[in-house]
Coordinates of N, CA and C in Angstrom, one line a residue:
M1416 N 48.2 11.5 27.0 CA 47.2 10.7 27.4 C 46.0 11.7 27.5
P1417 N 44.8 11.2 26.8 CA 43.6 12.1 26.6 C 42.9 11.8 28.1
R1418 N 42.4 13.0 28.4 CA 41.6 12.8 29.8 C 40.2 12.5 29.6
L1419 N 39.5 11.9 30.4 CA 38.3 11.7 30.3 C 37.2 12.8 30.6
P1420 N 36.3 13.2 29.8 CA 35.5 14.4 30.2 C 34.9 14.1 31.6
S1421 N 34.9 15.5 32.2 CA 34.0 15.5 33.5 C 32.6 15.2 33.3
V1422 N 32.0 15.0 34.5 CA 30.5 14.8 34.3 C 29.8 15.9 33.8
Y1423 N 30.3 17.2 34.3 CA 29.8 18.4 33.6 C 29.8 18.5 32.3
A1424 N 31.0 18.2 31.5 CA 31.2 18.3 30.1 C 30.2 17.3 29.4
R1425 N 30.1 15.9 30.0 CA 29.3 15.0 29.3 C 27.8 15.5 29.4
R1426 N 27.3 16.2 30.5 CA 26.0 16.6 30.6 C 25.8 17.6 29.6
M1427 N 26.9 18.7 29.6 CA 26.8 19.7 28.4 C 26.7 19.2 27.1
Q1428 N 27.3 18.2 26.8 CA 27.4 17.7 25.4 C 26.0 16.9 25.0
L1429 N 25.5 16.2 26.1 CA 24.2 15.7 25.9 C 23.1 16.8 25.9
L1430 N 23.2 17.8 26.7 CA 22.2 18.9 26.3 C 22.4 19.6 25.0
S1431 N 23.7 19.9 24.5 CA 23.8 20.4 23.3 C 23.3 19.6 22.1
S1432 N 23.4 18.2 22.2 CA 23.0 17.4 21.2 C 21.4 17.3 21.2
R1433 N 20.9 17.5 22.2 CA 19.5 17.5 22.2 C 18.9 18.9 21.7
I1434 N 19.5 19.9 22.1 CA 19.1 21.2 21.5 C 19.2 21.3 19.9
F1435 N 20.3 20.9 19.5 CA 20.6 20.8 18.0 C 20.1 19.7 17.2
G1436 N 19.2 18.7 17.9 CA 18.7 17.8 17.3 C 19.7 16.6 16.9
E1437 N 20.7 16.5 17.4 CA 21.9 15.4 17.1 C 21.4 14.2 18.1
I1438 N 22.0 13.1 17.8 CA 22.0 11.9 18.6 C 22.8 11.9 19.7
D1439 N 22.3 11.4 20.8 CA 23.2 11.1 22.1 C 24.3 10.1 21.5
P1440 N 25.5 10.5 21.8 CA 26.8 9.6 21.3 C 26.6 8.4 22.0
N1441 N 25.9 8.3 23.0 CA 25.9 6.9 23.8 C 24.9 5.8 23.0
K1442 N 24.0 6.7 22.5 CA 22.9 5.7 21.8 C 23.1 5.8 20.2
A1443 N 24.3 6.3 19.7 CA 24.4 6.4 18.3 C 24.3 5.1 17.5
A1444 N 25.0 4.2 18.1 CA 25.1 3.0 17.5 C 23.7 2.1 17.3
K1445 N 23.0 2.3 18.5 CA 21.6 1.7 18.6 C 20.6 2.2 17.6
A1446 N 21.0 3.7 17.2 CA 19.9 4.3 16.4 C 20.4 4.4 14.9
A1447 N 21.5 3.8 14.6 CA 21.9 3.7 13.3 C 20.9 3.1 12.2
P1448 N 20.4 2.0 12.6 CA 19.4 1.5 11.7 C 18.1 2.3 11.4
V1449 N 17.7 2.9 12.5 CA 16.5 3.7 12.5 C 16.8 5.0 11.6
L1450 N 18.0 5.6 11.8 CA 18.3 6.7 11.1 C 18.4 6.4 9.5
E1451 N 19.0 5.2 9.2 CA 19.1 4.9 7.9 C 17.7 4.8 7.4
Q1452 N 16.9 4.2 8.0 CA 15.6 3.9 7.5 C 14.7 5.4 7.1
F1453 N 15.1 6.3 8.1 CA 14.3 7.5 8.0 C 15.0 8.5 7.0
S1454 N 16.3 8.2 6.7 CA 16.9 9.1 5.7 C 16.7 8.6 4.3
K1455 N 16.1 7.4 4.0 CA 15.6 7.2 2.7 C 14.7 8.1 2.2
Q1456 N 14.5 8.1 0.9 CA 13.5 8.9 0.2 C 11.9 8.2 0.4
L1457 N 11.1 9.1 0.7 CA 9.7 8.7 0.9 C 9.2 8.1 -0.4
Y1458 N 8.4 7.0 -0.2 CA 7.7 6.5 -1.4 C 6.8 7.3 -2.2
Y1459 N 6.2 7.9 -1.7 CA 5.3 8.9 -2.5 C 6.0 10.1 -3.0
K1460 N 7.3 10.1 -2.7 CA 8.2 11.2 -3.6 C 9.1 10.6 -4.7
D1461 N 9.1 9.3 -4.6 CA 10.1 8.7 -5.4 C 9.4 8.4 -6.9
K1462 N 10.0 8.9 -7.9 CA 9.1 8.8 -9.2 C 9.3 7.5 -9.8
Q1463 N 10.3 6.8 -9.2 CA 10.2 5.3 -9.8 C 9.1 4.3 -9.3
F1464 N 8.9 4.7 -8.0 CA 7.8 4.0 -7.3 C 6.4 4.5 -7.7
V1465 N 6.2 5.7 -7.9 CA 4.9 6.4 -8.1 C 4.5 6.0 -9.6
N1466 N 5.5 6.2 -10.5 CA 5.3 6.0 -12.1 C 5.6 4.6 -12.4
W1467 N 5.1 3.6 -11.7 CA 5.4 2.3 -12.0 C 4.6 1.6 -13.2
Y1468 N 3.7 2.4 -13.8 CA 3.0 1.9 -15.0 C 3.9 1.6 -16.2
P1469 N 3.7 0.5 -16.7 CA 4.5 0.2 -18.1 C 4.2 1.0 -19.0
P1470 N 5.2 1.3 -20.0 CA 4.8 2.1 -21.3 C 3.9 1.3 -22.4
I1471 N 2.6 1.0 -22.0 CA 1.8 0.2 -22.7 C 1.6 0.7 -24.2
H1472 N 1.5 2.1 -24.3 CA 1.6 2.7 -25.8 C 2.6 2.4 -26.6
D1473 N 3.8 2.4 -26.2 CA 5.0 2.3 -26.8 C 5.1 0.9 -27.1
T1474 N 4.8 0.0 -26.1 CA 5.0 -1.6 -26.4 C 4.0 -2.0 -27.4
T1475 N 2.8 -1.4 -27.4 CA 1.9 -1.7 -28.5 C 2.2 -1.4 -29.8
Q1476 N 2.9 -0.1 -29.9 CA 3.4 0.3 -31.3 C 4.6 -0.8 -31.8
L1477 N 5.5 -0.9 -30.9 CA 6.4 -1.8 -31.2 C 6.0 -3.3 -31.7
T1478 N 5.1 -3.8 -31.0 CA 4.8 -5.0 -31.5 C 3.9 -5.0 -32.7
V1479 N 3.4 -3.8 -33.0 CA 2.6 -3.7 -34.4 C 3.7 -3.7 -35.4
Q1480 N 4.6 -2.8 -35.1 CA 5.7 -2.6 -36.2 C 6.4 -4.2 -36.5
L1481 N 6.7 -4.8 -35.3 CA 7.4 -6.0 -35.5 C 6.5 -7.1 -36.1
R1482 N 5.2 -6.8 -35.8 CA 4.4 -7.8 -36.6 C 4.1 -7.5 -38.2
N1483 N 4.3 -6.2 -38.5 CA 4.3 -5.9 -39.9 C 5.6 -6.3 -40.6
L1484 N 6.6 -6.4 -39.8 CA 7.8 -6.9 -40.4 C 8.0 -8.4 -40.4
G1485 N 7.2 -9.2 -39.7 CA 7.1 -10.5 -39.7 C 8.0 -11.1 -38.6
L1486 N 8.4 -10.2 -37.6 CA 9.3 -10.8 -36.6 C 8.5 -11.2 -35.3
Y1487 N 7.2 -10.9 -35.3 CA 6.3 -11.2 -34.1 C 5.0 -11.8 -34.6
V1488 N 4.6 -12.8 -34.0 CA 3.4 -13.5 -34.3 C 2.2 -13.2 -33.1
D1489 N 1.2 -12.5 -33.6 CA 0.1 -12.2 -32.5 C -1.2 -13.2 -32.9
E1490 N -1.0 -14.2 -32.4 CA -2.1 -15.2 -32.9 C -3.5 -14.9 -32.7
H1491 N -3.8 -14.1 -31.6 CA -5.1 -13.4 -31.4 C -5.5 -12.5 -32.6
L1492 N -4.7 -11.6 -32.9 CA -4.9 -10.6 -34.0 C -5.0 -11.4 -35.3
D1493 N -4.2 -12.4 -35.5 CA -4.2 -13.2 -36.8 C -5.7 -14.0 -36.8
F1494 N -6.2 -14.6 -35.7 CA -7.5 -15.2 -35.7 C -8.6 -14.1 -36.0
T1495 N -8.6 -12.9 -35.6 CA -9.5 -12.0 -35.5 C -9.7 -11.5 -37.1
E1496 N -8.3 -11.3 -37.6 CA -8.2 -11.0 -38.9 C -8.8 -11.9 -39.9
Y1497 N -8.5 -13.3 -39.6 CA -9.1 -14.4 -40.4 C -10.4 -14.4 -40.4
M1498 N -11.1 -14.3 -39.1 CA -12.5 -14.3 -38.9 C -13.3 -13.2 -39.8
E1499 N -12.7 -12.2 -39.7 CA -13.2 -11.0 -40.4 C -13.2 -11.3 -41.9
N1500 N -12.0 -11.7 -42.3 CA -11.8 -12.0 -43.8 C -13.1 -13.1 -44.3
Q1501 N -13.2 -14.0 -43.3 CA -14.2 -15.0 -43.6 C -15.6 -14.4 -43.7
R1502 N -16.0 -13.4 -42.9 CA -17.3 -12.9 -42.8 C -17.4 -11.9 -44.1
E1503 N -16.2 -11.4 -44.7 CA -16.3 -10.5 -45.7 C -16.7 -11.4 -46.9
L1504 N -16.0 -12.6 -46.9 CA -16.2 -13.4 -47.9 C -17.7 -13.9 -48.1
R1505 N -18.3 -14.2 -47.1 CA -19.8 -14.5 -47.0 C -20.6 -13.5 -47.1
G1506 N -20.0 -12.2 -47.3 CA -20.9 -10.8 -47.4 C -21.5 -10.4 -46.3
K1507 N -20.7 -10.6 -45.3 CA -21.3 -10.1 -43.9 C -20.1 -9.3 -43.0
G1508 N -19.1 -8.9 -43.7 CA -18.0 -8.3 -43.3 C -18.3 -6.7 -43.0
K1509 N -17.2 -6.0 -42.3 CA -17.5 -4.6 -42.1 C -17.9 -3.6 -43.2
K1510 N -17.6 -3.9 -44.4 CA -18.2 -3.1 -45.4 C -19.7 -3.4 -45.7
N1511 N -20.2 -4.4 -45.3 CA -21.7 -5.0 -45.7 C -22.4 -4.7 -44.6
R1512 N -22.0 -4.3 -43.2 CA -22.9 -4.0 -42.1 C -23.6 -2.8 -42.3
K1513 N -24.8 -3.0 -41.8 CA -25.7 -1.6 -41.8 C -25.4 -0.8 -40.5
N1514 N -25.7 0.3 -40.8 CA -25.3 1.3 -39.6 C -26.6 1.3 -38.7
R1515 N -26.5 1.0 -37.5 CA -27.6 0.8 -36.5 C -27.9 2.1 -35.6
N1516 N -27.4 3.1 -36.0 CA -27.6 4.4 -35.3 C -28.8 5.0 -35.4

């Protein structure tokens, strides 16, 4: 049958846990959520959180290649190319613009 620790043994255990930065065994259950929160990696050190920008250059190149293959329709780019083609037919395209520098 295990003996209950004496008052002196309990106080020495508490003092030991304070010295070595451990949690008081009596308060360990209450402190578990706090310890779990503090044990997580900090946001500014988490590469996934810091580098959240999407790969815009890669995505753009992919859509250009898909458009060239005919698998993707970019209506805005189609419209701008159409309008530029119409300007060239009227003699006002990029080839016929005067350099204003």
